[in-house]
Amino acid sequence: MSGEKRSPPAFMVWLLQRLCKKELIEFVLGDLEEQFEEQLALKGNKKASWRYIWQAVKFLRPGILKSIKDQKLNPYTMFLHDVKTSFRLIRREKLYAAINIIGLSSAFAIALLIFWYVGFEQSYESYNPNADRVVRLTTDYFDGETVSDQDCETYHPLGQMIADELPQVEAFAHAFEIDELLMRSEQSGKTFRVVGGAFFVEPEFFQMFHYPLLKGNPEAIFEQPNEMILTESYAKRYFGTTEILGKTVDMLAFKAKVVGIIPDSPPNTHLKVNILVSYETAENAYLASRESPWNMNDTYTYFQLKDASMVADFQKALVPFSVRMMEVENFDEEQVIAQAIKDIHLYSDKSFEVEKNGDATTVLFLMGVAFLVILIAMVNYVNLSTSKSMDRAKEVGIRKVIGSSIGQLRMRFFTESLVINFLSILATVFLVGLFVDPFKFLAGLPMELDIFQEQDFWLTLVALFLVSVVLSGSFPAFIIARFKPVTILRGKYSHSQSGTILRKGLVIFQFAIALFLLVQTITANEQLQFLRNLDKGANFEEVMVIRTPLGEEMSKFETFQEKVEQYPFVKTSALSNCVPGLPTSQMGSTTGLNILGEEERNFNFYVVFIDTAYLQTLEMELLAGRNFINSDTFSTVMVNEEAIRLWGFTNPAEVIDKKIDMWGAPRRVIGVIRNFHQTNIKDNYIPMIFPPNQGKWGNYMSIKLSTEDLPQQIAAIEGQFQELFPNSPFDFFFLDQEFGKEYEADERFRRVFGSLSIFSLIITCLGLFGLASFTVAKRTKEIGIRKVLGASVAQVVSLISKEFIVLIVIGMGIAMPLTVYLVQSWLGRYAFRIELNPLLFIVPALMIVVVALITVWARTYRVSVANPVESLRDE
């Protein structure tokens, strides 16, 4: 006989399928196929085919044929029946159900919390109905064809000039930040220091940023100088009530009348305000004293366009405008750029940002990981379904024989999936409620947010439920339900490799994901430790920083400093207008500084005024030249290494005594300071200029303390401060703690990512535990025989573990190249970063193997030490 496969006459099979009852067709075809195979072996294909036709005709009798009116089943009753049998299955297969429910609910809870975080990050400015057509004007500085720096502040006159010239503009508004101010409360008589959230603004600001007045007249808002508006919480905080309209507030630098109360700024805006003062006040108090309005680019400028579709045209129109400005106002190598305010939080990292912005890459990264965690849980469900497919296949075969249709079987499997997922959703809501507050702390979300009040949370929950029901229930519904009862009941299905291959593939996929997450977690941890231990170029330990008094009380500051330095626990103290770790907005900046006689370049330099003790207090290193002495004037400056690098010098000594043109006068360089981290430690060093602080003015006094009895030292300094400055609040911070805030974003990323990795590994191991349970159950007889023949416990455990370890190693091998690429890309965001080494990949891989071995061992050990007689008796 040739190797050609013989089969029954196709037309007869087709005819039977259409004439016989659905519930009997599989039975009829199975009997006929069995007889056909017997005849085929005895008499050949031709006679077997005729015999098949004759036997088929004999089956065509009333009891077999479809009736004219088939019995209709009640779908609702069938659904209830399937739900009931699903709960029976859960009671019977408790381990199987528990693994699925725990895995799915954990993954859903993690994903929902991540989606919530991502949604919040992407919701910035969404509260504002005008957000689509409001843009911020920023400045790009060029050095030749290269952008050397980007500044989100601009020159004061630009707003009016652009509004007059470009037709897309509907309105514009300035926001001139007040670094800090003092407010004296009439109610308590106390003076409060306000740092951050205070701006001089114009009337158009309120409409542009959608701040309706809770109290006050919106028709006459900020028409006069010295008018102020407070947020609701600030009014209650400083005055105990919002009924303060018409009251005059003494801010030492100026007085202002309260003309309105506005709602608190939403947490999802880049421009959070607490106190707003009429812009004319700034013009009278600050701007009028400047020689030229073009001297300083220190204001935020916003434009409201006539339509959101005009943003691109407005951006294009700013290019020729910038060219004309360079000709008229001598804007050398500067260009103004329009930036949509919706892009500021996630896509902007420019100098002088109002607050520390988010990172779109991190958000995208976490979003991807959330989907991976869901996939891992769904893979568990499908994996366990395939592992139990043999048991379910027999059930399917019997159900088909007694008349169940494929549709009914599919409905049954989908109902099981629906029940499992419904229970998982209930557990998800419980887990989210349990972990939402710790997650807010981990992710740095505002604690006042309530996830259960978010409509998107419930919509996402329902969407996850439906998607999971479909995806996790598809395999049993569409694959297992199609098993042929003849094949199953003959036991031939056990030789099929399709389920095994799928199961192994999914295990490989799961552990590939687990490896990536674990490697990324360890890399993030190593990078954070690297940044913490990085030589910062200065010593911020044991440095207490006091905010100096404002106004007339500052005249007594020298006396205060002398008295403080007499304390035995004070090593030294210094005065400056900024200290490391504070926002760049606390510093000044200037462009176009060059060594006289050298090639002219255009870079943005940051300016910090320091006194003679600054280097000693922060333990900075002088590379060349000398420190300031009391007789130095503003004709001398010090610079840092980065500044001389931009000027093209490699030897610091070469710059000493050279002169730079700064603010219209030559300044002699007397010293070069070794680079130190003034701002974000993730970024490179910034070029800095240090003029001498001659007049004993500045916002911050740094005090180097001894380490013993800090509370007593702080109390002594505070007492001295209050005695000399009774009208100024005593505010202080420790420099190492303030600078440590630079790590907060990385620390949050490490904590969130680490938690995700741990949960994903747990979910993966849950699935592995389920598969090991299935394997042990199917090989109980084999284990018993091997033990009778002398196999040890270790050999039995090794027998079961070997299969999974091979899959895990394959998964890690597949994941490794992509993991290396993604980790390298992530590290590329840091100017100072660790070098990749094999241990970053070997250690997580070994950890996964060990955890997997423990998981498999936990399931196989009990069987391996059991009496083989028991297992063989059970079989």
Short mmCIF file of N, CA and C in Angstrom, two decimals, residues 242-306:
data_model
loop_
_atom_site.label_atom_id
_atom_site.label_comp_id
_atom_site.label_asym_id
_atom_site.label_seq_id
_atom_site.Cartn_x
_atom_site.Cartn_y
_atom_site.Cartn_z
N THR A 242 -11.62 84.34 53.59
CA THR A 242 -11.55 84.89 52.23
C THR A 242 -12.22 86.26 52.13
N GLU A 243 -12.76 86.73 53.25
CA GLU A 243 -13.42 88.05 53.26
C GLU A 243 -12.37 89.13 53.48
N ILE A 244 -11.50 89.31 52.52
CA ILE A 244 -10.39 90.26 52.69
C ILE A 244 -10.33 91.27 51.54
N LEU A 245 -11.39 91.37 50.76
CA LEU A 245 -11.39 92.34 49.66
C LEU A 245 -11.25 93.76 50.21
N GLY A 246 -10.39 94.52 49.58
CA GLY A 246 -10.19 95.91 50.00
C GLY A 246 -9.11 96.08 51.03
N LYS A 247 -8.65 95.01 51.64
CA LYS A 247 -7.60 95.14 52.63
C LYS A 247 -6.25 95.38 51.96
N THR A 248 -5.41 96.11 52.64
CA THR A 248 -4.07 96.39 52.12
C THR A 248 -3.06 95.47 52.80
N VAL A 249 -2.24 94.87 51.97
CA VAL A 249 -1.23 93.94 52.47
C VAL A 249 0.14 94.59 52.35
N ASP A 250 0.85 94.60 53.46
CA ASP A 250 2.19 95.17 53.47
C ASP A 250 3.19 94.06 53.10
N MET A 251 3.83 94.22 51.96
CA MET A 251 4.81 93.23 51.50
C MET A 251 6.23 93.76 51.65
N LEU A 252 6.43 94.75 52.47
CA LEU A 252 7.73 95.36 52.72
C LEU A 252 8.26 96.05 51.47
N ALA A 253 8.39 95.30 50.36
CA ALA A 253 8.90 95.93 49.14
C ALA A 253 7.86 96.88 48.55
N PHE A 254 6.59 96.56 48.73
CA PHE A 254 5.49 97.42 48.26
C PHE A 254 4.23 97.01 49.00
N LYS A 255 3.21 97.82 48.89
CA LYS A 255 1.92 97.49 49.47
C LYS A 255 0.92 97.27 48.35
N ALA A 256 -0.05 96.39 48.60
CA ALA A 256 -1.03 96.09 47.55
C ALA A 256 -2.39 95.84 48.19
N LYS A 257 -3.43 96.23 47.45
CA LYS A 257 -4.80 96.04 47.92
C LYS A 257 -5.38 94.76 47.33
N VAL A 258 -6.03 93.97 48.18
CA VAL A 258 -6.63 92.72 47.71
C VAL A 258 -7.90 93.05 46.93
N VAL A 259 -7.96 92.65 45.66
CA VAL A 259 -9.12 92.96 44.82
C VAL A 259 -9.84 91.70 44.35
N GLY A 260 -9.34 90.52 44.74
CA GLY A 260 -10.05 89.31 44.28
C GLY A 260 -9.50 88.05 44.91
N ILE A 261 -10.33 87.01 44.84
CA ILE A 261 -9.95 85.67 45.29
C ILE A 261 -10.23 84.72 44.13
N ILE A 262 -9.28 83.87 43.83
CA ILE A 262 -9.45 82.89 42.74
C ILE A 262 -9.32 81.48 43.31
N PRO A 263 -9.81 80.48 42.58
CA PRO A 263 -9.65 79.10 43.06
C PRO A 263 -8.17 78.71 43.09
N ASP A 264 -7.86 77.70 43.86
CA ASP A 264 -6.48 77.18 43.89
C ASP A 264 -6.11 76.62 42.52
N SER A 265 -4.85 76.70 42.19
CA SER A 265 -4.39 76.13 40.92
C SER A 265 -4.58 74.61 40.93
N PRO A 266 -5.03 74.05 39.83
CA PRO A 266 -5.12 72.58 39.77
C PRO A 266 -3.72 71.97 39.83
N PRO A 267 -3.58 70.74 40.30
CA PRO A 267 -2.23 70.14 40.38
C PRO A 267 -1.63 69.84 39.02
N ASN A 268 -2.46 69.80 37.98
CA ASN A 268 -1.94 69.45 36.66
C ASN A 268 -1.80 70.69 35.76
N THR A 269 -1.09 71.68 36.26
CA THR A 269 -0.71 72.83 35.44
C THR A 269 0.75 73.16 35.72
N HIS A 270 1.45 73.62 34.69
CA HIS A 270 2.88 73.93 34.88
C HIS A 270 3.07 75.26 35.60
N LEU A 271 2.01 76.10 35.61
CA LEU A 271 2.12 77.44 36.20
C LEU A 271 1.17 77.52 37.40
N LYS A 272 1.65 77.04 38.53
CA LYS A 272 0.82 77.05 39.74
C LYS A 272 1.01 78.40 40.44
N VAL A 273 -0.10 79.06 40.72
CA VAL A 273 -0.03 80.40 41.30
C VAL A 273 -0.65 80.40 42.69
N ASN A 274 -0.11 81.27 43.55
CA ASN A 274 -0.66 81.49 44.89
C ASN A 274 -1.05 82.95 45.10
N ILE A 275 -0.18 83.82 44.58
CA ILE A 275 -0.40 85.27 44.73
C ILE A 275 -0.14 85.93 43.38
N LEU A 276 -1.07 86.75 42.95
CA LEU A 276 -0.91 87.49 41.70
C LEU A 276 -1.00 88.97 41.99
N VAL A 277 -0.08 89.72 41.40
CA VAL A 277 -0.03 91.16 41.61
C VAL A 277 -0.10 91.83 40.24
N SER A 278 -0.76 92.98 40.19
CA SER A 278 -0.93 93.66 38.90
C SER A 278 0.43 93.98 38.27
N TYR A 279 0.51 93.80 36.96
CA TYR A 279 1.79 93.93 36.27
C TYR A 279 2.35 95.34 36.35
N GLU A 280 1.44 96.33 36.43
CA GLU A 280 1.91 97.72 36.53
C GLU A 280 2.74 97.92 37.79
N THR A 281 2.49 97.12 38.81
CA THR A 281 3.29 97.22 40.04
C THR A 281 4.74 96.87 39.75
N ALA A 282 4.95 95.83 38.95
CA ALA A 282 6.31 95.44 38.58
C ALA A 282 6.97 96.52 37.75
N GLU A 283 6.18 97.11 36.84
CA GLU A 283 6.76 98.15 35.99
C GLU A 283 7.22 99.34 36.82
N ASN A 284 6.46 99.66 37.86
CA ASN A 284 6.84 100.79 38.71
C ASN A 284 7.99 100.42 39.66
N ALA A 285 7.94 99.18 40.20
CA ALA A 285 8.89 98.82 41.25
C ALA A 285 10.21 98.30 40.72
N TYR A 286 10.18 97.63 39.56
CA TYR A 286 11.39 96.96 39.09
C TYR A 286 11.81 97.41 37.68
N LEU A 287 10.87 97.28 36.74
CA LEU A 287 11.25 97.44 35.34
C LEU A 287 11.63 98.86 34.99
N ALA A 288 11.00 99.84 35.64
CA ALA A 288 11.28 101.24 35.29
C ALA A 288 12.71 101.63 35.60
N SER A 289 13.34 100.95 36.55
CA SER A 289 14.70 101.31 36.95
C SER A 289 15.76 100.78 36.00
N ARG A 290 15.39 99.96 35.06
CA ARG A 290 16.37 99.40 34.15
C ARG A 290 16.73 100.40 33.06
N GLU A 291 18.00 100.34 32.65
CA GLU A 291 18.45 101.26 31.61
C GLU A 291 17.72 101.02 30.30
N SER A 292 17.45 99.74 30.00
CA SER A 292 16.74 99.39 28.77
C SER A 292 15.86 98.18 29.04
N PRO A 293 14.66 98.16 28.48
CA PRO A 293 13.80 96.98 28.69
C PRO A 293 14.37 95.72 28.04
N TRP A 294 15.40 95.92 27.20
CA TRP A 294 16.01 94.77 26.53
C TRP A 294 17.22 94.22 27.29
N ASN A 295 17.47 94.77 28.47
CA ASN A 295 18.63 94.30 29.23
C ASN A 295 18.42 92.90 29.80
N MET A 296 17.19 92.59 30.18
CA MET A 296 16.94 91.33 30.87
C MET A 296 15.82 90.55 30.15
N ASN A 297 16.05 89.26 29.95
CA ASN A 297 14.98 88.39 29.45
C ASN A 297 14.52 87.52 30.62
N ASP A 298 13.68 88.08 31.47
CA ASP A 298 13.34 87.40 32.71
C ASP A 298 11.84 87.34 32.97
N THR A 299 11.05 87.26 31.90
CA THR A 299 9.61 87.15 32.10
C THR A 299 9.04 86.04 31.21
N TYR A 300 8.01 85.41 31.72
CA TYR A 300 7.30 84.40 30.91
C TYR A 300 6.25 85.14 30.08
N THR A 301 6.23 84.81 28.78
CA THR A 301 5.30 85.49 27.87
C THR A 301 4.40 84.44 27.21
N TYR A 302 3.09 84.65 27.31
CA TYR A 302 2.12 83.69 26.75
C TYR A 302 1.25 84.41 25.73
N PHE A 303 0.89 83.66 24.70
CA PHE A 303 0.00 84.19 23.67
C PHE A 303 -1.22 83.29 23.54
N GLN A 304 -2.36 83.92 23.43
CA GLN A 304 -3.57 83.17 23.09
C GLN A 304 -3.89 83.45 21.63
N LEU A 305 -3.88 82.39 20.82
CA LEU A 305 -4.12 82.55 19.39
C LEU A 305 -5.61 82.55 19.09
N LYS A 306 -5.94 83.04 17.88
CA LYS A 306 -7.36 83.12 17.53
C LYS A 306 -7.98 81.75 17.34
#
